[in-house]
Coordinates of C-alpha atoms in Angstrom, one line a residue:
M1 CA 13.2 -21.5 10.5
T2 CA 15.6 -19.3 9.3
V3 CA 14.9 -16.3 7.4
N4 CA 16.8 -18.1 4.1
E5 CA 15.0 -21.3 4.8
Q6 CA 11.7 -19.0 5.0
Y7 CA 12.3 -17.8 1.5
E8 CA 13.5 -20.9 -0.6
E9 CA 10.0 -22.7 1.0
R10 CA 8.2 -19.5 -0.5
I11 CA 9.9 -19.8 -3.7
E12 CA 9.6 -23.5 -3.5
I13 CA 5.6 -23.4 -3.0
F14 CA 5.2 -20.3 -5.6
E15 CA 6.7 -22.7 -8.1
D16 CA 4.6 -25.7 -7.3
A17 CA 1.8 -23.8 -7.0
V18 CA 1.9 -22.1 -10.3
R19 CA 3.0 -25.3 -12.0
M20 CA 0.0 -27.1 -10.3
K21 CA 2.5 -29.6 -9.2
K22 CA 0.5 -32.4 -7.1
R23 CA 0.3 -33.0 -4.2
P24 CA 2.6 -29.6 -2.9
K25 CA 4.4 -29.1 0.3
R26 CA 1.9 -26.7 1.1
T27 CA -0.5 -23.6 -0.1
P28 CA 1.0 -20.2 -0.3
F29 CA -0.9 -17.6 1.5
V30 CA -0.9 -14.1 0.6
T31 CA -2.4 -11.0 1.1
N32 CA -3.8 -8.4 -1.3
D33 CA -4.2 -6.0 1.7
A34 CA -4.7 -2.5 0.5
F35 CA -5.1 -0.1 3.7
W36 CA -6.5 -2.0 6.5
R37 CA -2.9 -2.8 7.6
Y38 CA -2.8 1.3 8.9
H39 CA -5.8 0.6 10.9
D40 CA -4.5 -2.9 12.3
L41 CA -1.5 -1.1 13.0
G42 CA -2.8 1.6 15.5
Y43 CA -2.3 4.2 12.0
K44 CA -4.3 6.8 10.7
L45 CA -4.5 6.3 6.6
S46 CA -2.6 9.7 6.1
E47 CA -0.2 9.1 9.1
G48 CA 0.5 5.7 6.9
I49 CA 0.3 6.7 3.3
L50 CA 1.9 10.3 3.6
N51 CA 4.9 8.7 5.8
P52 CA 8.0 6.8 3.6
E53 CA 9.2 5.7 7.3
N54 CA 5.9 4.2 8.5
I55 CA 5.3 2.9 4.8
I56 CA 8.1 1.0 5.2
N57 CA 7.5 0.4 9.1
S58 CA 3.7 -1.3 8.6
L59 CA 4.6 -3.5 5.8
V60 CA 7.6 -5.4 7.9
A61 CA 5.2 -5.5 11.5
F62 CA 2.1 -6.5 9.1
Q63 CA 3.7 -9.2 7.5
Q64 CA 5.6 -10.4 11.1
R65 CA 2.3 -10.1 12.6
Y66 CA 0.5 -12.5 10.1
N67 CA 3.3 -14.5 8.7
F68 CA 2.1 -14.5 4.6
D69 CA 4.2 -15.6 1.7
L70 CA 3.9 -13.0 -0.1
M71 CA 2.4 -9.0 0.2
L72 CA 0.5 -8.4 -3.0
D73 CA 1.4 -4.6 -2.2
N74 CA 5.1 -3.6 -1.2
G75 CA 4.4 0.2 -0.2
D76 CA 4.7 1.1 -4.5
R77 CA 0.8 1.9 -4.7
N78 CA -0.4 5.1 -4.7
P79 CA 3.1 7.2 -4.2
L80 CA 1.1 10.8 -3.3
L81 CA 4.0 12.4 -2.5
M82 CA 5.2 12.2 -5.3
T83 CA 2.1 12.8 -7.6
R84 CA 1.3 15.6 -5.2
S85 CA 4.6 17.7 -6.2
L86 CA 3.7 17.6 -9.5
G87 CA -0.1 19.1 -8.9
N88 CA -2.1 16.0 -8.8
F89 CA -5.0 16.1 -6.0
E90 CA -7.1 13.9 -7.0
Y91 CA -6.7 11.4 -4.7
I92 CA -8.9 12.2 -1.5
I93 CA -7.8 10.8 2.0
D94 CA -10.7 9.9 4.7
D95 CA -9.3 9.0 8.0
K96 CA -12.4 8.3 9.5
N97 CA -13.1 5.5 7.4
N98 CA -9.4 4.3 6.3
T99 CA -10.3 5.0 2.9
L100 CA -8.6 6.6 -0.1
M101 CA -11.0 7.8 -2.8
L102 CA -10.1 8.8 -6.2
K103 CA -12.0 11.4 -8.9
E104 CA -12.1 9.5 -11.9
Q105 CA -9.3 11.3 -14.5
C106 CA -9.8 11.6 -18.1
C107 CA -6.1 13.3 -19.6
F108 CA -6.1 12.1 -22.8
S109 CA -8.8 13.9 -25.2
V110 CA -10.3 12.3 -28.2
D111 CA -7.9 14.5 -30.2
D112 CA -4.9 13.3 -29.0
Y113 CA -5.5 9.9 -31.0
D114 CA -4.3 10.9 -34.3
K115 CA -1.4 12.5 -32.4
F116 CA -0.4 9.9 -30.4
V117 CA -0.4 7.7 -33.7
E118 CA 2.2 9.9 -34.7
N119 CA 4.4 10.6 -31.9
P120 CA 3.3 8.8 -28.6
V121 CA 6.5 10.0 -26.9
K122 CA 5.8 13.5 -27.4
T123 CA 1.9 13.8 -27.1
L124 CA 2.4 12.0 -23.6
W125 CA 5.0 14.6 -22.6
E126 CA 3.3 17.8 -23.7
N127 CA -0.3 16.6 -23.5
V128 CA -1.1 14.1 -21.2
L129 CA 1.4 14.9 -18.3
P130 CA 0.4 18.7 -18.3
R131 CA -3.4 17.4 -17.9
K132 CA -2.8 15.0 -15.3
Y133 CA 0.2 17.0 -13.3
T134 CA -1.0 21.1 -13.0
Y135 CA 2.5 21.9 -12.1
F136 CA 3.9 20.3 -15.5
T137 CA 4.0 23.0 -17.8
K138 CA 6.7 24.9 -19.9
D139 CA 6.7 27.3 -17.5
M140 CA 7.4 24.9 -14.7
K141 CA 9.4 26.5 -11.6
L142 CA 13.0 25.2 -11.2
E143 CA 12.2 24.7 -7.8
T144 CA 9.3 22.4 -8.5
I145 CA 11.2 20.4 -11.1
Q146 CA 13.6 19.5 -8.2
N147 CA 11.1 18.7 -5.9
T148 CA 9.2 16.2 -8.3
L149 CA 12.8 14.8 -9.1
M150 CA 13.7 14.2 -5.4
E151 CA 10.4 12.9 -4.5
F152 CA 10.7 10.4 -7.0
L153 CA 13.9 9.2 -5.6
K154 CA 12.7 9.2 -2.6
Y155 CA 9.7 7.0 -4.1
D156 CA 12.4 4.7 -5.8
Q157 CA 14.7 4.4 -2.3
Q158 CA 11.4 3.6 -0.5
V159 CA 10.3 0.7 -2.3
K160 CA 14.0 -0.4 -2.7
T161 CA 14.0 -0.7 1.3
A162 CA 10.8 -1.9 1.6
D163 CA 11.6 -5.0 -0.4
A164 CA 15.3 -5.3 1.0
R165 CA 13.3 -5.1 4.4
L166 CA 11.1 -7.7 3.8
L167 CA 13.3 -10.0 2.3
N168 CA 16.3 -9.7 4.6
E169 CA 13.9 -9.9 8.0
C170 CA 11.1 -12.0 7.1
G171 CA 11.7 -14.3 3.9
V172 CA 9.5 -12.5 1.7
P173 CA 10.2 -12.8 -2.3
P174 CA 9.5 -10.0 -4.9
I175 CA 6.1 -10.8 -6.7
Y176 CA 8.3 -10.8 -9.8
D177 CA 11.5 -10.8 -11.4
P178 CA 12.5 -7.4 -13.4
N179 CA 15.9 -9.2 -14.5
H180 CA 14.0 -12.2 -16.2
G181 CA 10.2 -11.1 -16.8
A182 CA 8.6 -7.6 -16.1
K183 CA 5.8 -5.5 -14.9
I184 CA 3.6 -5.3 -18.0
Y185 CA 0.4 -3.2 -18.0
N186 CA -0.7 -3.7 -21.1
A187 CA -2.3 -0.6 -24.0
F188 CA -5.5 -1.2 -23.4
E189 CA -5.4 -1.4 -19.6
C190 CA -3.7 2.0 -19.2
L191 CA -5.9 3.5 -21.6
Y192 CA -8.7 2.0 -19.3
N193 CA -7.1 2.9 -16.3
F194 CA -4.9 5.9 -16.4
Y195 CA -5.8 7.9 -19.9
R196 CA -9.2 8.0 -20.7
G197 CA -11.0 5.9 -17.7
M198 CA -14.4 4.3 -17.9
K199 CA -16.6 6.7 -19.5
G200 CA -14.1 8.1 -22.3
L201 CA -13.4 4.9 -23.4
S202 CA -16.6 3.3 -23.2
R203 CA -17.7 5.8 -25.7
D204 CA -14.8 5.4 -27.8
L205 CA -15.4 1.9 -28.3
R206 CA -18.6 2.9 -29.6
S207 CA -17.3 6.3 -32.0
I208 CA -14.4 5.4 -32.8
P209 CA -13.0 2.1 -32.6
D210 CA -10.8 2.2 -35.3
K211 CA -8.8 4.9 -33.3
V212 CA -8.9 3.0 -30.2
L213 CA -6.9 -0.2 -32.1
A214 CA -4.5 2.3 -33.6
Y215 CA -3.6 3.6 -30.2
N216 CA -3.2 -0.2 -29.0
N217 CA -0.8 -0.9 -31.7
V218 CA 1.6 2.2 -31.2
Y219 CA 1.5 2.0 -27.2
H220 CA 1.8 -1.9 -27.8
Q221 CA 5.3 -1.5 -30.7
T222 CA 6.5 1.9 -28.3
F223 CA 6.3 0.5 -24.7
I224 CA 5.2 -3.0 -24.5
K225 CA 7.2 -4.9 -26.8
P226 CA 10.6 -4.0 -25.3
L227 CA 9.3 -5.5 -22.8
I228 CA 8.2 -8.2 -24.1
D229 CA 11.6 -9.0 -26.0
G230 CA 14.0 -8.5 -23.0
M231 CA 11.9 -11.7 -20.9
T232 CA 14.3 -14.3 -20.7
H233 CA 14.5 -17.9 -19.2
A234 CA 15.5 -17.9 -15.2
D235 CA 17.8 -20.8 -14.7
K236 CA 17.7 -20.1 -10.9
V237 CA 13.9 -19.2 -9.5
T238 CA 14.1 -15.5 -7.2
S239 CA 10.3 -14.3 -7.0
C240 CA 7.4 -16.2 -7.1
F241 CA 6.5 -15.6 -10.4
T242 CA 8.5 -14.2 -13.5
T243 CA 6.1 -11.3 -14.6
F244 CA 2.9 -9.2 -13.2
S245 CA 0.3 -8.2 -15.4
I246 CA -3.3 -6.6 -14.6
M247 CA -6.5 -7.6 -16.1
L248 CA -9.4 -4.6 -15.2
S249 CA -10.9 -3.8 -18.4
Q250 CA -12.9 -7.3 -19.2
N251 CA -15.2 -5.5 -16.7
M252 CA -16.1 -2.9 -19.2
V253 CA -16.1 -5.2 -22.8
N254 CA -18.5 -7.8 -23.9
K255 CA -16.9 -10.8 -25.5
S256 CA -16.0 -9.7 -28.9
Q257 CA -14.5 -6.4 -27.8
F258 CA -12.4 -8.3 -25.4
E259 CA -11.5 -10.8 -28.5
K260 CA -10.6 -7.2 -30.6
F261 CA -8.9 -4.7 -28.3
V262 CA -7.5 -7.0 -25.1
W263 CA -6.6 -10.4 -26.3
P264 CA -4.1 -10.2 -29.0
Q265 CA -1.3 -8.2 -27.4
F266 CA -2.3 -9.7 -23.5
K267 CA -1.6 -13.2 -25.7
E268 CA 1.6 -11.8 -27.4
V269 CA 3.0 -11.0 -23.6
C270 CA 1.7 -14.8 -22.7
D271 CA 3.1 -16.4 -25.9
K272 CA 6.7 -14.5 -24.1
V273 CA 5.8 -16.6 -21.0
I274 CA 5.9 -19.9 -22.8
E275 CA 8.3 -19.5 -24.9
T276 CA 10.8 -18.8 -22.0
N277 CA 9.2 -21.0 -19.4
N278 CA 8.1 -18.5 -17.1
T279 CA 5.5 -17.8 -14.8
M280 CA 3.0 -14.5 -14.5
F281 CA 0.7 -13.6 -11.9
V282 CA -2.3 -11.8 -13.2
L283 CA -4.5 -9.0 -11.0
S284 CA -7.6 -10.0 -12.5
E285 CA -10.3 -8.0 -10.4
G286 CA -14.0 -8.7 -11.3
T287 CA -14.9 -11.3 -13.5
T288 CA -13.8 -13.2 -16.2
K289 CA -16.6 -15.7 -17.0
H290 CA -17.4 -13.8 -20.3
I291 CA -14.0 -14.1 -20.9
A292 CA -13.5 -17.8 -20.1
S293 CA -12.6 -18.9 -24.2
F294 CA -9.7 -17.2 -24.2
L295 CA -8.2 -17.8 -20.6
Q296 CA -9.0 -21.6 -21.7
Q297 CA -6.4 -21.4 -24.5
L298 CA -3.6 -21.0 -22.1
P299 CA -1.4 -23.8 -20.9
K300 CA -1.0 -25.8 -17.8
G301 CA 1.9 -24.4 -15.8
H302 CA 2.7 -20.7 -16.5
F303 CA -0.2 -18.1 -15.2
C304 CA -2.2 -17.8 -11.7
F305 CA -5.1 -15.6 -12.3
Y306 CA -7.1 -13.8 -9.5
V307 CA -10.6 -14.5 -8.7
E308 CA -12.5 -11.6 -7.0
S309 CA -16.1 -11.6 -8.0
D310 CA -16.3 -15.2 -8.8
D311 CA -17.0 -18.1 -7.2
I312 CA -13.3 -19.9 -7.1
F313 CA -15.1 -23.6 -6.6
E314 CA -16.8 -22.8 -10.2
M315 CA -13.4 -21.6 -11.7
R316 CA -11.8 -24.3 -10.9
K317 CA -14.1 -26.5 -12.8
L318 CA -14.2 -23.5 -15.8
Y319 CA -10.1 -23.0 -15.6
P320 CA -8.5 -26.6 -14.8
N321 CA -5.4 -25.2 -16.2
L322 CA -4.6 -22.1 -14.4
C323 CA -3.4 -21.4 -10.9
L324 CA -6.4 -19.5 -9.3
W325 CA -5.1 -16.8 -7.0
G326 CA -7.8 -15.7 -3.9
G327 CA -10.8 -18.4 -2.3
I328 CA -11.0 -16.7 1.3
P329 CA -14.1 -14.5 1.5
L330 CA -13.6 -11.3 3.3
S331 CA -17.0 -11.2 4.6
L332 CA -16.5 -14.5 6.3
L333 CA -13.1 -13.5 7.6
V334 CA -15.6 -10.4 9.2
N335 CA -18.7 -12.6 10.2
G336 CA -17.7 -16.1 10.9
T337 CA -15.8 -17.2 13.8
K338 CA -12.7 -19.3 13.8
K339 CA -13.8 -22.6 13.1
Q340 CA -16.1 -21.1 10.2
C341 CA -13.0 -19.6 8.3
I342 CA -10.4 -22.5 9.0
E343 CA -13.3 -25.3 7.7
H344 CA -13.7 -22.8 4.8
V345 CA -9.8 -22.8 3.6
K346 CA -9.4 -26.6 4.5
R347 CA -12.4 -26.8 1.4
V348 CA -10.8 -24.7 -0.8
I349 CA -7.2 -26.4 -0.1
E350 CA -8.9 -29.8 -0.5
E351 CA -10.8 -28.9 -3.5
V352 CA -9.2 -26.1 -5.6
G353 CA -5.5 -26.6 -4.7
K354 CA -5.8 -30.6 -4.5
D355 CA -3.5 -30.8 -7.7
G356 CA -1.7 -27.9 -6.8
G357 CA -2.8 -24.6 -8.8
L358 CA -4.0 -22.4 -5.2
V359 CA -2.4 -19.3 -3.8
L360 CA -4.9 -18.6 -0.7
C361 CA -5.6 -14.8 -0.3
T362 CA -8.8 -12.7 0.2
D363 CA -11.3 -12.3 -2.5
K364 CA -11.3 -8.7 -2.0
F365 CA -9.0 -6.0 -0.7
A366 CA -9.0 -4.9 2.9
T367 CA -9.3 -1.2 3.3
S368 CA -12.0 0.4 5.6
P369 CA -11.8 -0.5 9.6
G370 CA -14.5 -3.0 9.4
D371 CA -13.1 -5.2 6.2
C372 CA -11.5 -7.8 8.3
N373 CA -11.3 -9.4 11.7
R374 CA -8.0 -9.9 13.5
E375 CA -8.3 -12.9 15.3
N376 CA -10.2 -14.7 12.5
L377 CA -6.8 -14.0 10.1
L378 CA -4.1 -15.1 12.4
A379 CA -6.6 -18.2 13.0
V380 CA -6.4 -18.9 9.0
S381 CA -2.8 -17.9 9.1
E382 CA -1.3 -20.6 11.3
F383 CA -4.0 -23.0 10.0
I384 CA -2.3 -22.7 6.8
H385 CA 1.4 -23.3 7.7
N386 CA 0.4 -26.2 9.2
Y387 CA -1.3 -28.1 7.1
R388 CA -0.3 -30.1 4.8

């Protein structure tokens, strides 16, 4: 099969999966690997993640070894050279265990809520960024600015080069389509993941919920609404999905809080995906059981959700209208035999993906050296590509 034929087939099987086409050609097989690839390819983590050339080469070599249909990480995660150029050294690399640790960062103070509502861009520029990036001050030296701009440009070129090589050498499509869709991190998710952190936001939801709501509305209108308005129907499918989003904050809120703080803005994105007849992948880490009544409102044929902590067989019953991403326990790849791994994957395909709606992937991100077994992963890949 030529590279172009691989690309065309992958576009087809992702479209069949998310549209929940009965009796699809085959099930897509993807990787959400984080750092295990560097161990598998013989790099120390620091040798990989701090070297743009090694990042790109590792992506291509990892893809060529296991023949995935998509790589969730195209090298755009954790751009340490870029963040360090601005004075953020909160990411700690552990070469011995091949892990990257991050101290919880709270760069958005309680006092910033009112200021943000009044002028969001000014607040981020003058209050939030200087806390997150210690070099980002009014007295910042010219050479620091020049170095940071250079790192930003290098990072942008690195991601473009990685995407181009994966496409042209391996026939791997991009995960989303920036011409018709977008990568969208909703207001509450940004507050949870990037600004306030779990500890700060948990306290805010109890003590100043109205301020959180006000922030949500302003952030959404300022930064997210333009992305939603820019989404259009794609006459020709050129990516695995049209739009990419995340859902992690649901793990720290109860059902009523989700309905109040997360669902309104998230549903507006979903409504636009439906209106334009597009598709969206949601990186929904943790559990979604307690918010099932909301996700069950989403119609068939548009949405794919990552199943991490929940049982994928239970999730198929709970979400008959959603494409599910997952199904391969990382623990099984580590501790099981090839036969056990293949038998499990076959069961998932036949029970969860019998009517489409399945993208096979490990249930957890592989990071440490002991998180995966090469021979089992190779066996699973071969089986999936040949099973009809």
